[in-house]
Structures are given as C-alpha cells and as structure tokens.
XYZ file of C-alpha atoms in Angstrom:
516
model
C 0.000 0.000 0.000
C 1.309 3.486 -0.810
C 2.862 5.557 1.932
C 0.394 7.865 3.655
C -0.034 9.685 6.963
C -3.445 8.058 7.429
C -3.534 5.150 9.860
C -5.814 2.535 8.313
C -7.614 -0.197 10.188
C -7.022 -3.733 8.921
C -10.287 -3.805 6.969
C -9.580 -0.402 5.388
C -6.048 -1.489 4.437
C -7.395 -4.673 2.846
C -9.992 -2.703 0.884
C -7.356 -0.170 -0.253
C -5.030 -2.936 -1.451
C -7.818 -4.772 -3.303
C -8.908 -1.582 -5.062
C -5.246 -0.829 -5.883
C -5.014 -4.224 -7.600
C -8.222 -3.548 -9.546
C -6.941 -0.155 -10.679
C -3.545 -1.621 -11.620
C -5.286 -4.124 -13.891
C -6.914 -1.119 -15.572
C -3.553 0.586 -16.124
C -3.651 2.905 -13.090
C -0.801 2.336 -10.620
C -1.501 4.356 -7.470
C 1.383 2.689 -5.630
C 3.927 4.325 -7.941
C 1.763 7.216 -9.185
C 1.868 6.046 -12.778
C -0.532 5.552 -15.680
C -0.412 3.260 -18.681
C -2.683 2.904 -21.681
C -6.283 1.841 -21.152
C -6.615 -1.918 -21.004
C -9.592 -3.385 -22.799
C -11.592 -6.080 -21.110
C -14.669 -6.734 -19.059
C -16.011 -4.242 -16.540
C -14.172 -4.219 -13.207
C -16.504 -3.562 -10.285
C -16.160 -3.706 -6.518
C -18.003 -2.314 -3.518
C -16.771 -0.900 -0.209
C -19.535 -1.676 2.278
C -19.873 -0.488 5.858
C -22.161 1.170 8.357
C -21.892 4.794 9.461
C -18.522 5.520 11.082
C -16.680 2.636 9.432
C -14.469 4.913 7.306
C -15.965 4.636 3.788
C -15.708 8.371 3.090
C -12.120 8.538 4.401
C -11.145 5.675 2.096
C -12.885 7.281 -0.893
C -11.096 10.574 -0.247
C -7.677 8.920 0.051
C -8.202 6.965 -3.157
C -9.227 10.188 -4.922
C -6.021 11.938 -3.801
C -3.917 8.953 -4.892
C -5.546 8.878 -8.347
C -5.130 12.622 -8.764
C -1.462 12.323 -7.786
C -1.077 9.543 -10.376
C -2.206 11.974 -13.083
C -5.894 11.139 -13.515
C -8.019 13.928 -14.980
C -10.985 14.679 -12.687
C -14.343 15.048 -14.461
C -16.766 17.106 -12.375
C -19.795 19.315 -12.840
C -17.584 22.398 -13.001
C -16.072 21.934 -16.467
C -15.227 18.977 -18.654
C -12.072 19.458 -20.687
C -11.830 18.186 -24.249
C -11.304 14.445 -24.398
C -7.866 13.172 -25.404
C -6.736 9.615 -25.966
C -3.749 10.072 -23.650
C -5.869 11.434 -20.787
C -7.181 9.045 -18.116
C -10.333 10.128 -16.337
C -11.936 9.777 -12.907
C -15.435 10.870 -11.882
C -16.760 10.819 -8.316
C -20.527 10.534 -8.205
C -23.487 10.607 -5.843
C -27.191 10.016 -6.525
C -28.324 13.467 -5.287
C -27.073 17.062 -5.232
C -27.009 17.053 -1.430
C -24.972 13.838 -1.244
C -22.508 15.244 -3.780
C -22.206 18.480 -1.802
C -21.356 16.504 1.371
C -18.324 15.105 -0.462
C -17.390 18.491 -1.957
C -17.429 20.006 1.535
C -14.771 17.429 2.431
C -12.563 18.395 -0.501
C -13.699 15.692 -2.932
C -14.956 17.135 -6.285
C -18.143 15.072 -6.594
C -21.063 15.584 -8.943
C -24.355 13.798 -9.562
C -24.791 10.584 -11.508
C -27.232 12.333 -13.808
C -24.709 15.029 -14.676
C -22.189 12.396 -15.813
C -24.703 10.561 -18.007
C -24.743 13.653 -20.224
C -21.927 15.754 -21.600
C -22.125 19.533 -22.126
C -21.692 21.333 -25.426
C -19.738 24.548 -24.928
C -19.635 27.766 -26.889
C -16.308 27.406 -28.799
C -15.106 30.932 -27.965
C -15.801 30.630 -24.247
C -14.300 27.140 -24.271
C -10.988 28.719 -25.288
C -11.077 30.664 -22.003
C -11.795 27.492 -20.042
C -8.973 25.572 -21.712
C -6.565 28.449 -21.052
C -7.563 28.665 -17.383
C -7.041 24.922 -17.024
C -3.552 25.148 -18.507
C -4.497 23.396 -21.750
C -4.306 26.282 -24.209
C -2.862 29.760 -24.893
C -4.387 32.987 -23.611
C -7.228 33.638 -26.040
C -8.267 36.754 -27.912
C -12.063 36.937 -28.022
C -14.185 39.706 -29.473
C -16.034 41.560 -26.732
C -13.867 40.181 -23.909
C -11.216 42.629 -22.707
C -7.813 41.836 -21.252
C -9.074 43.201 -17.917
C -11.950 40.686 -17.982
C -9.562 37.839 -18.762
C -7.296 38.926 -15.903
C -10.281 38.904 -13.527
C -11.172 35.403 -14.697
C -7.572 34.241 -14.231
C -7.306 35.717 -10.730
C -10.592 34.153 -9.670
C -9.629 30.732 -11.033
C -6.247 30.884 -9.292
C -7.990 31.110 -5.910
C -11.200 29.119 -6.527
C -10.528 26.711 -9.459
C -14.090 27.125 -10.766
C -14.586 27.698 -14.481
C -18.205 28.974 -14.159
C -17.122 31.255 -11.313
C -14.180 32.586 -13.339
C -16.446 33.305 -16.312
C -18.886 35.119 -14.025
C -15.987 37.175 -12.626
C -15.227 38.188 -16.212
C -18.820 39.331 -16.675
C -19.831 36.371 -18.852
C -23.075 34.453 -18.384
C -22.953 30.741 -17.622
C -26.013 30.181 -19.805
C -23.980 31.395 -22.779
C -21.082 29.075 -21.915
C -23.100 25.832 -22.119
C -25.184 25.741 -25.279
C -26.717 22.285 -24.833
C -26.368 18.697 -23.625
C -26.110 15.293 -25.227
C -25.998 11.732 -23.995
C -22.398 10.798 -23.228
C -20.872 8.838 -26.097
C -17.225 8.385 -25.107
C -16.622 6.321 -21.944
C -14.650 7.523 -18.947
C -12.099 5.366 -17.103
C -12.826 5.112 -13.378
C -15.969 5.925 -11.438
C -16.450 6.135 -7.664
C -20.115 6.090 -6.568
C -21.000 7.171 -3.036
C -24.353 6.302 -1.386
C -24.646 3.351 -3.772
C -27.346 1.747 -1.608
C -29.667 4.159 -3.443
C -28.837 2.766 -6.896
C -31.254 0.534 -8.766
C -30.295 -2.039 -11.399
C -30.992 0.314 -14.342
C -28.742 3.052 -12.929
C -25.954 0.546 -12.361
C -26.326 -0.659 -15.944
C -26.071 2.921 -17.228
C -22.918 3.492 -15.186
C -21.305 0.276 -16.408
C -21.767 1.500 -19.982
C -19.655 4.562 -19.121
C -17.064 3.193 -16.676
C -15.019 0.040 -17.335
C -13.830 0.363 -13.707
C -16.462 1.116 -11.093
C -16.050 1.284 -7.290
C -19.232 1.527 -5.210
C -19.388 2.847 -1.630
C -22.518 1.946 0.317
C -24.191 1.234 3.638
C -25.959 -2.153 3.854
C -28.128 -0.996 6.789
C -29.923 1.665 4.773
C -33.177 1.321 2.857
C -33.041 -0.333 -0.566
C -34.660 1.407 -3.579
C -38.403 0.779 -3.687
C -38.143 -1.275 -6.900
C -35.335 -3.526 -5.653
C -37.367 -5.815 -3.335
C -35.104 -5.059 -0.387
C -31.877 -5.880 -2.257
C -29.038 -3.487 -3.071
C -26.987 -3.554 -6.251
C -23.812 -4.608 -4.438
C -25.500 -7.613 -2.801
C -24.998 -9.722 -5.939
C -21.253 -9.056 -6.242
C -18.924 -12.009 -5.537
C -17.473 -12.123 -2.038
C -14.006 -11.025 -3.154
C -15.482 -7.832 -4.608
C -17.564 -6.950 -1.549
C -15.048 -5.213 0.723
C -16.643 -4.980 4.157
C -15.578 -2.338 6.697
C -16.758 -3.489 10.106
C -14.694 -1.446 12.535
C -16.115 1.772 14.015
C -13.188 4.187 14.239
C -11.937 5.980 17.306
C -13.007 9.442 16.147
C -16.625 8.249 15.929
C -16.796 6.234 19.140
C -17.745 9.223 21.312
C -20.562 10.208 18.970
C -23.910 9.453 20.625
C -25.754 9.577 17.295
C -23.578 6.835 15.824
C -23.815 4.871 19.065
C -27.592 4.847 18.661
C -27.296 3.888 14.990
C -25.120 0.887 15.758
C -27.354 -0.210 18.635
C -30.070 -0.831 16.046
C -28.053 -3.810 14.792
C -29.167 -5.843 17.822
C -31.859 -8.284 16.559
C -33.466 -8.458 20.028
C -33.846 -4.679 20.419
C -37.451 -3.463 20.763
C -38.692 0.045 19.950
C -39.442 0.940 23.580
C -35.917 -0.118 24.584
C -34.413 1.954 21.798
C -36.411 5.026 22.776
C -35.120 4.595 26.330
C -31.592 4.572 24.877
C -32.340 7.847 23.074
C -33.586 9.380 26.343
C -30.451 8.234 28.172
C -28.225 9.670 25.426
C -30.095 12.990 25.661
C -29.478 13.150 29.426
C -25.716 12.815 29.063
C -24.990 14.554 25.730
C -26.359 17.786 24.250
C -26.056 16.421 20.727
C -29.181 14.314 21.296
C -32.416 16.094 22.236
C -35.804 14.707 23.239
C -38.388 17.225 22.050
C -42.102 17.481 22.742
C -42.645 19.428 19.540
C -41.315 19.946 16.020
C -39.239 23.120 15.585
C -40.833 25.032 12.696
C -37.757 27.282 12.259
C -35.597 24.269 11.383
C -38.120 22.910 8.877
C -37.314 25.723 6.435
C -33.864 24.249 5.744
C -33.796 20.817 7.396
C -37.000 18.856 6.761
C -38.657 16.750 9.431
C -38.099 13.077 8.614
C -41.215 10.886 8.674
C -42.281 7.458 7.476
C -45.906 7.970 6.430
C -47.148 10.299 3.705
C -50.148 11.307 5.824
C -47.781 12.591 8.525
C -45.685 14.409 5.942
C -48.720 16.249 4.514
C -50.076 17.228 7.956
C -46.673 18.584 9.004
C -46.379 20.614 5.800
C -49.809 22.149 6.350
C -48.910 22.939 9.965
C -45.644 24.560 8.805
C -47.405 26.759 6.232
C -50.048 27.748 8.766
C -47.389 28.641 11.360
C -45.717 31.029 8.892
C -49.085 32.428 7.708
C -48.442 31.265 4.161
C -51.449 32.042 1.936
C -53.025 29.104 0.153
C -52.777 30.747 -3.255
C -49.054 31.554 -3.279
C -45.639 30.643 -1.875
C -43.578 32.745 0.490
C -39.921 33.379 -0.286
C -37.946 30.896 1.790
C -40.385 27.974 1.581
C -38.599 24.652 0.943
C -39.566 22.490 -2.037
C -38.701 19.032 -3.379
C -38.356 18.513 -7.138
C -40.780 15.804 -8.247
C -39.593 15.598 -11.859
C -39.803 17.607 -15.072
C -42.894 17.742 -17.268
C -41.728 18.694 -20.749
C -42.614 17.162 -24.132
C -39.925 15.451 -26.211
C -39.438 18.482 -28.449
C -38.075 20.325 -25.384
C -35.531 17.616 -24.597
C -32.653 20.105 -24.668
C -34.334 22.230 -21.999
C -35.024 19.170 -19.880
C -31.365 18.144 -19.990
C -30.295 21.674 -19.108
C -32.559 21.801 -16.035
C -31.509 18.333 -14.907
C -27.830 19.146 -15.374
C -28.317 22.284 -13.251
C -29.559 20.089 -10.408
C -33.329 19.874 -10.919
C -33.506 16.096 -10.749
C -36.188 14.133 -8.952
C -35.682 14.458 -5.206
C -33.592 17.655 -5.374
C -34.095 19.991 -2.407
C -34.908 23.550 -3.424
C -35.733 26.837 -1.707
C -38.222 29.170 -3.377
C -36.754 32.673 -3.728
C -39.680 34.400 -5.417
C -41.483 34.682 -8.760
C -39.494 34.869 -11.980
C -39.871 37.507 -14.661
C -42.268 35.411 -16.727
C -45.641 34.093 -15.516
C -45.258 30.633 -14.003
C -41.468 30.985 -13.543
C -39.770 30.750 -10.142
C -36.409 31.894 -8.870
C -34.925 28.913 -7.043
C -31.925 27.884 -4.946
C -31.009 24.218 -5.516
C -29.463 22.893 -2.299
C -26.071 21.298 -2.895
C -25.838 22.199 -6.601
C -22.550 23.613 -7.858
C -24.386 26.605 -9.379
C -27.393 26.728 -7.072
C -29.470 29.694 -8.215
C -31.617 29.639 -11.338
C -35.004 30.580 -12.755
C -37.260 27.878 -14.157
C -40.809 27.261 -15.322
C -42.424 25.640 -12.288
C -45.478 23.627 -11.347
C -45.894 23.727 -7.567
C -48.210 21.199 -5.919
C -49.387 21.660 -2.336
C -50.815 18.403 -1.025
C -53.829 18.605 1.268
C -54.988 16.155 3.963
C -57.768 13.819 2.801
C -57.597 15.233 -0.747
C -56.508 13.014 -3.651
C -55.517 15.923 -5.896
C -53.005 18.556 -4.714
C -53.734 22.263 -4.768
C -51.635 24.130 -7.376
C -51.128 27.763 -6.280
C -49.457 28.676 -9.573
C -47.955 26.892 -12.522
C -46.436 27.228 -15.934
C -47.989 25.072 -18.633
C -44.947 22.821 -18.399
C -41.665 22.709 -16.511
C -40.168 21.413 -13.259
C -42.724 20.069 -10.782
C -42.349 20.544 -7.029
C -43.857 19.265 -3.810
C -43.443 21.068 -0.525
C -40.263 20.157 1.355
C -40.817 21.099 5.005
C -41.196 17.389 5.747
C -39.934 14.437 3.710
C -40.088 10.690 3.969
C -37.048 8.900 5.323
C -36.709 7.123 1.950
C -36.294 10.464 0.143
C -33.894 11.788 2.778
C -31.454 8.961 2.104
C -28.165 10.296 0.757
C -28.602 13.702 2.403
C -27.190 15.103 5.615
C -27.989 18.169 7.676
C -26.322 19.724 10.702
C -29.463 19.196 12.793
C -32.129 16.609 11.999
C -35.609 16.225 13.466
C -36.976 12.667 13.431
C -40.695 12.176 14.016
C -40.594 9.210 16.405
C -44.372 8.393 16.481
C -44.129 7.348 12.822
C -41.284 4.929 13.551
C -43.314 3.552 16.453
C -46.154 2.823 14.016
C -43.706 0.941 11.773
C -42.527 -1.071 14.796
C -46.105 -2.039 15.684
C -46.702 -3.246 12.120
C -43.756 -5.664 12.551
C -42.682 -5.508 8.913
C -39.253 -6.655 7.751
C -36.987 -5.771 4.832
C -34.160 -8.118 3.806
C -34.287 -9.868 7.166
C -34.231 -6.693 9.282
C -37.216 -5.103 11.007
C -38.330 -2.123 8.930
C -38.505 0.257 11.897
C -34.809 -0.323 12.585
C -33.849 0.504 8.990
C -36.036 3.616 9.137
C -34.534 4.741 12.449
C -30.977 4.018 11.251
C -31.342 6.054 8.058
C -33.146 8.895 9.829
C -30.699 9.425 12.694
C -27.590 9.054 10.519
C -28.784 12.026 8.428
C -27.702 14.210 11.384
C -24.145 15.517 11.208
C -24.045 17.127 14.656
C -27.408 17.124 16.399
C -30.372 14.758 16.555
C -33.817 15.894 17.724
C -36.074 12.953 18.572
C -39.614 14.376 18.439
C -42.075 12.387 20.563
C -45.351 14.362 20.190
C -47.369 15.672 17.265
C -47.013 19.320 18.161
C -45.398 22.215 16.295
C -43.587 25.140 17.916
C -44.389 28.556 16.527
C -41.590 30.169 14.485
C -39.368 32.832 16.012
C -39.722 35.065 12.951
C -40.741 35.160 9.284
C -39.157 33.045 6.568
C -35.996 34.520 5.025
C -33.564 33.840 2.181
C -30.615 35.987 3.287
C -28.591 32.873 4.135
C -28.722 31.636 0.535
C -26.185 34.054 -0.910
C -23.637 31.363 0.031
C -23.894 27.623 0.594
C -26.172 26.584 3.450
C -24.896 27.385 6.959
C -25.258 25.144 9.953
C -28.448 25.683 11.944
C -28.396 25.819 15.698
C -31.227 25.605 18.233
C -30.749 29.016 19.820
C -34.061 29.643 21.549
C -35.895 28.029 24.392
C -38.904 25.807 23.555
C -42.193 27.713 23.497
C -44.865 27.005 26.063
C -47.417 24.344 25.127
C -50.217 26.864 24.702
C -48.202 28.543 21.941
C -47.803 25.333 19.988
C -50.059 24.010 17.254
C -51.102 20.432 16.717
C -51.334 18.702 13.369
C-alpha cells in the first residue's frame, strides 16, 4: 500500500489494497503514481460496504487523492475538458445534489450521476477561455472580452478553481457558456459512486456502460430502492469484490448519534428499549435532544423526517399555517422538493439543461420568489454547484384527505415541485444536515406493524437512516405538536452555501404550539 499519513484499520487497508489491484489491472498504478494505456476487457466492479462511522468516506477521499497524484483527470460538474486519448479520467458521483455536496465540503470534487450521463456542449469561444484557465491552451483573444476581464477570470480561477465562477468574474453568463447537452458517447475510465445503496439495477447498468472500472461505496443498513425488493446492487457481487468495513473508528466512538445507529443492529432490540436509549443519550450529551414538539424554524432548511405520507402532509400544512403562508401563493424561503420535469420530447434540450443544473427528482430547493415570466420561479437548488436559477415551475401543495393537490401557480410545463418542510425517510437517504428532526411516532407505528426488509425489522432501517442524516445534532420528536416560528421566513442565508443551523431559543410554552 502506498505511503500515507493516514492510519488505516485492517479492513480499510485490505480494501485499499484490493482496489489498488483492480486499478492496476486497468492501467492505473496508485502505488507508484503512474498511468499506462487503457486496457480493454470486461467491466471491473467492486463495492466498499460499511455502516456509518466505518471509514468509507475517508477511504474514498484517500483513493481520490492517490488517483489525482497519479495523473488522472478529474471530471466534475464544473467543467469537462476536451477528451484526449492520452488522458485518463476519474469521476466521483453521488445520486443526489445534497450527497454530492457533502463530499465536496470534504474536498472531494463530486457531482451527480445524472450530470455524468450527459456531456455539455460549450460555446467554442468561451471554451478557449476554459482551456486556457485549465492550462491546456494559450491565452485567447475573443471579441467583446477585454484583457481586464480575462485577468479577472484568471485571478478568480487561481484562488477558486471554478470555471463557471471565473467566467462570471469576467462578466460572462454561464447560460452562454453551455449551449446544450447530449448523452455521453465516449466512456470515462474510473468511477467512484458514493451512497450506492440508493442505486437501482438500471442506474448501475447505465454506469457500467460509461465506466469500465467502477467502485461503489454503500451502507448495507440503509433502505433499498423501492423497486429492488429489499436488495441493493452490491449484494450480488462475488465475495471477493464486496469489501466490508466493520470497525467503528476511534473518532466516531464518542458520537452518541452513531452509538444509537449501531445499537439498532441488535436483533433483540425493541422500539421501547431503543427510545429509552435515546432518552439516556439525551441526558448525558447535548447532541441528542428529546423534544415534545417539532421546531418550525428548522423545517425551512432541514425537513422533518417521517415514514408515512399522511404525517408528511399534515406537518407541511402545519408549517405553512405557522408562517401564515397564503393558500394561493408561496412565500420566499419555503422549501420544495423537485418531483420531476414535465416537458414534451421536443423540449428535450431544456429538460437536460434543467436536470444538469440540479433539478432532478428528489432535489431539495428553496423558493426565492417569482421569476420575470408568468409561471417561472427563482430557485436555490441545495447542494448544486451553481445553485441559483429561474425555471418554469409547477408547484403542488398536497392537502390532507384530498386526492388531488392544490396548485397555487404553474407554468404550462416545466419542473414540478412538492413542498419540502417534511420528507419521507426514503427520500432523505443520501442527504445530511447539521441538525435533523426525526418524528418518532411514525417509527413507532412501523414497529407495531412488525414488517421486515431483507431480514431486518423495517422500523430499525427507518430509524438508522433517519438518525444518521444528522451531522451534529439529533432531535427525537415524541409528540405531534409544532412550535411557533421565532420570525418570518428569510432567504438571506442563501447568498452562500447553506450554513449550519443551531437551536438558539428556548422551547415555546405548550399553549403557543399548534397540533397537526
């Protein structure tokens, strides 16, 4: 194994060495930081599997640095340089914008799977600027772009290494830089896929068409995709290609949230016993909180996690009522979830553009206000590399006991949205927030139903996924009550990437709360 300052556990070291052998067979030698020509042959695939705290992300990051040091060209959502036969490529992927942003916040240039399935078509003049900034071409001379603008772009790129940001610093519009999208035709070399428990068989097939070498990173304790019958795509891999990380590392052993997550692995554990464990953790550590009510302030950026759709809809209605949101319109700052894009085939280019900008099914979005055209919305896509955009929108507000949602406004076609103040635990998979509220009565209902998934009680999988969405603080909500907000909704925090949210105020008295 290559020399490194990181102290690996035995299972991490074994996984690193196995992946090194796989990469070497593909012509990538990370031991000696060398590359050889692409080697034809069957697809090479392996999976690094482990529960929260087992070191999957650390291993992914170290492998990324080793591949970059070996000379691999990193393909990300920022800019994709012109393909060359002598250039070996690596892409690091996640199923959602939020999951990709978690990796980017740790210094790993990840993008979404959907973004890699398509390749951008650039304006040839602006592409000259991008190639120059990346060190792959001479300083260009472009009509309408002054030397001062080019210098601004160069200075920005030197400190931020973002092509879209550098173009913006030069006064150029990103929408002029990318003129369209097309399905990727030329394969890439190596793909790392985080949160691979969310992949279904069709997505894996699509990725195998692009990457002859594919390394999956996933958590076997999470929830499988709804169309996978409880199985995950890495379950069918041969034993030698399923690299299991079982050790929980020292830096995570004093984390009460991860302690609770790992306690769910006990087959004899009952829900009442687990809730007692949560209460005990809350007594000794401020990172776990037992709450008698849902905090409405947090719902604007960190949705309440629930199991049942009926709970989700009631919480959303309670949230909107607490902020005095009118039925017929949205307030700036309301959270939304992208539910897909409704565009006919003749608008395929526009669909690809919206999806590439982050508006894929399940994307978390904050409404900023109406756009310039009727039916358009200004939006902030959480976790996207270029988060703010304007798009034709169809917003659906679901109502209790109503089959059809209320639509406060809509374009004739465009991106469709549901409200995002509360989401199901299934949809939250792959995301993380600083503080997470888990609606415990829903998990109790799942426990009483005594359902199982892949040999594990469903309530335990639900609880595991829900509590491991919390980076720093877990709020275990035990009653169906909602605290009134401390102030109106705002969007001032969205000029930069999302900050951490703290619980800074005392709980309101019961008579100030609302039920749902």
